[in-house]
Amino acid sequence: MLTHTLTDLAALLARAITLAVLLLTLLVELVCAESNRIVVLSGQDLKPYQEVLAGLQQSLVKQGLTVNVEIHAVQGNQTKVQDVLADVKRNGAKLVVTLGNQATQAAVREISNLPILATMIVSPDDIRSAPNATAVLLDFPIETQLQWLKRILPNAGTVGVLFNPKENQIKVDVASTAAKRVGLTLVPKPVETPRALPDALDEVTRTADMLWGIPDSVVMTPQTAEPILLSTLKNKIPLVGLSASWVKAGALYALDRDYLDIGLQTGELAGKLLSGTSGESLPPTYPRKVTYVLNLKTANVINLELQPDLIKGALQIFQ
């Protein structure tokens, strides 16, 4: 009887040890899976965002990185953003990738102990306060923008720019110096309020060879697009728009991005962060491919003849 009891206890103990080992193994696997994941917060479900995500995943596969990529299409839903970030803080991740300003700003506020990789943001301002973050930006270097301006409009000498000093004074100062290096003269006109725009616009379109549009929350907005476009067309001076939508509406041209390649760039930076490189040591990078869109109807209206090779090389043409 005692022998049977001891045998039964030994069997129960063996089963308990086996179960404990199994549970411990599962727990270790779960922790490893959680810590080996990349959490992606995508601010929109638009085609450019989809192309960036495709490029990111292609790059990770090409690098042979075995990671679990979780994509959360938050689409401006702040509650969903907070829920995802709360999960990251609870369960961990190797990397947080954000697409768009809102997702980036939320991640920077909430996540300080994990690397953050942002893209689909115009400038590094959204991550400037986060030493754990880096980015692939949407904006092009100022000198690159001015070089393309000179290429598309070789006869232009003076470049007008309207800007809100509180937002863009530093950028305009840098551009003034860069313009001289490419043989241009910048004609800056500060605009502190929307009410000041008409007079400033009238002055610049009368004195400059062209108008260079830069991202600015006072000057270049959906509300100001129509008067700016009408004024430049009336005065027959080219307008460099912010995007393809500005060109479609009447701007002469705008530089554009290869979003798949931005995704590939993002994936390459992700590989460095996953290998242990700190975000602080990786400065934000600009798009490495430059494309552009043209409006030939606008060119005809302002009596501008564009070189055939420029027309041939455009990513998109409106006419």
Short mmCIF file of N, CA, C and O in Angstrom, two decimals, residues 4-5 75 77 107 167 199 216 229 240 253 266 272 277 285:
data_model
loop_
_atom_site.label_atom_id
_atom_site.label_comp_id
_atom_site.label_asym_id
_atom_site.label_seq_id
_atom_site.Cartn_x
_atom_site.Cartn_y
_atom_site.Cartn_z
N HIS A 4 2.59 1.64 -3.31
CA HIS A 4 1.72 2.22 -4.34
C HIS A 4 1.56 3.72 -4.16
O HIS A 4 1.56 4.49 -5.12
N THR A 5 1.42 4.15 -2.91
CA THR A 5 1.25 5.59 -2.64
C THR A 5 2.47 6.37 -3.08
O THR A 5 2.37 7.44 -3.70
N GLN A 75 -5.82 55.74 -38.21
CA GLN A 75 -6.61 56.71 -38.98
C GLN A 75 -7.13 57.87 -38.14
O GLN A 75 -8.32 58.21 -38.19
N ASN A 77 -7.75 58.07 -35.04
CA ASN A 77 -8.54 57.69 -33.87
C ASN A 77 -7.62 57.69 -32.64
O ASN A 77 -6.87 56.74 -32.41
N ALA A 107 3.23 58.80 -29.93
CA ALA A 107 4.28 57.85 -29.55
C ALA A 107 5.40 58.55 -28.80
O ALA A 107 5.91 58.03 -27.81
N GLU A 167 6.85 80.58 -37.63
CA GLU A 167 6.94 79.18 -38.06
C GLU A 167 8.14 78.90 -38.96
O GLU A 167 8.75 77.84 -38.88
N ASP A 199 -2.10 91.77 -49.48
CA ASP A 199 -1.11 92.81 -49.80
C ASP A 199 0.27 92.20 -50.06
O ASP A 199 0.98 92.60 -50.99
N ASP A 216 3.35 76.06 -44.64
CA ASP A 216 3.17 77.17 -43.71
C ASP A 216 1.69 77.21 -43.32
O ASP A 216 0.82 77.30 -44.19
N LEU A 229 -3.38 81.05 -56.20
CA LEU A 229 -3.36 80.54 -57.57
C LEU A 229 -3.85 81.60 -58.55
O LEU A 229 -3.25 81.81 -59.62
N VAL A 240 5.40 77.36 -57.42
CA VAL A 240 5.83 76.02 -57.03
C VAL A 240 4.89 75.56 -55.92
O VAL A 240 4.87 76.15 -54.84
N TYR A 253 4.41 73.41 -60.91
CA TYR A 253 4.97 72.10 -60.60
C TYR A 253 5.12 71.93 -59.10
O TYR A 253 5.00 72.90 -58.33
N THR A 266 12.84 53.48 -44.70
CA THR A 266 12.36 53.25 -43.33
C THR A 266 12.79 51.87 -42.85
O THR A 266 13.23 51.70 -41.70
N LYS A 272 18.82 48.98 -38.61
CA LYS A 272 19.88 49.51 -37.75
C LYS A 272 19.41 49.61 -36.30
O LYS A 272 20.15 49.28 -35.36
N THR A 277 21.56 49.95 -32.72
CA THR A 277 21.95 51.35 -32.90
C THR A 277 20.89 52.26 -32.28
O THR A 277 19.69 52.03 -32.46
N THR A 285 16.50 61.42 -41.94
CA THR A 285 16.96 61.44 -43.33
C THR A 285 15.86 61.97 -44.25
O THR A 285 14.67 61.91 -43.93
#
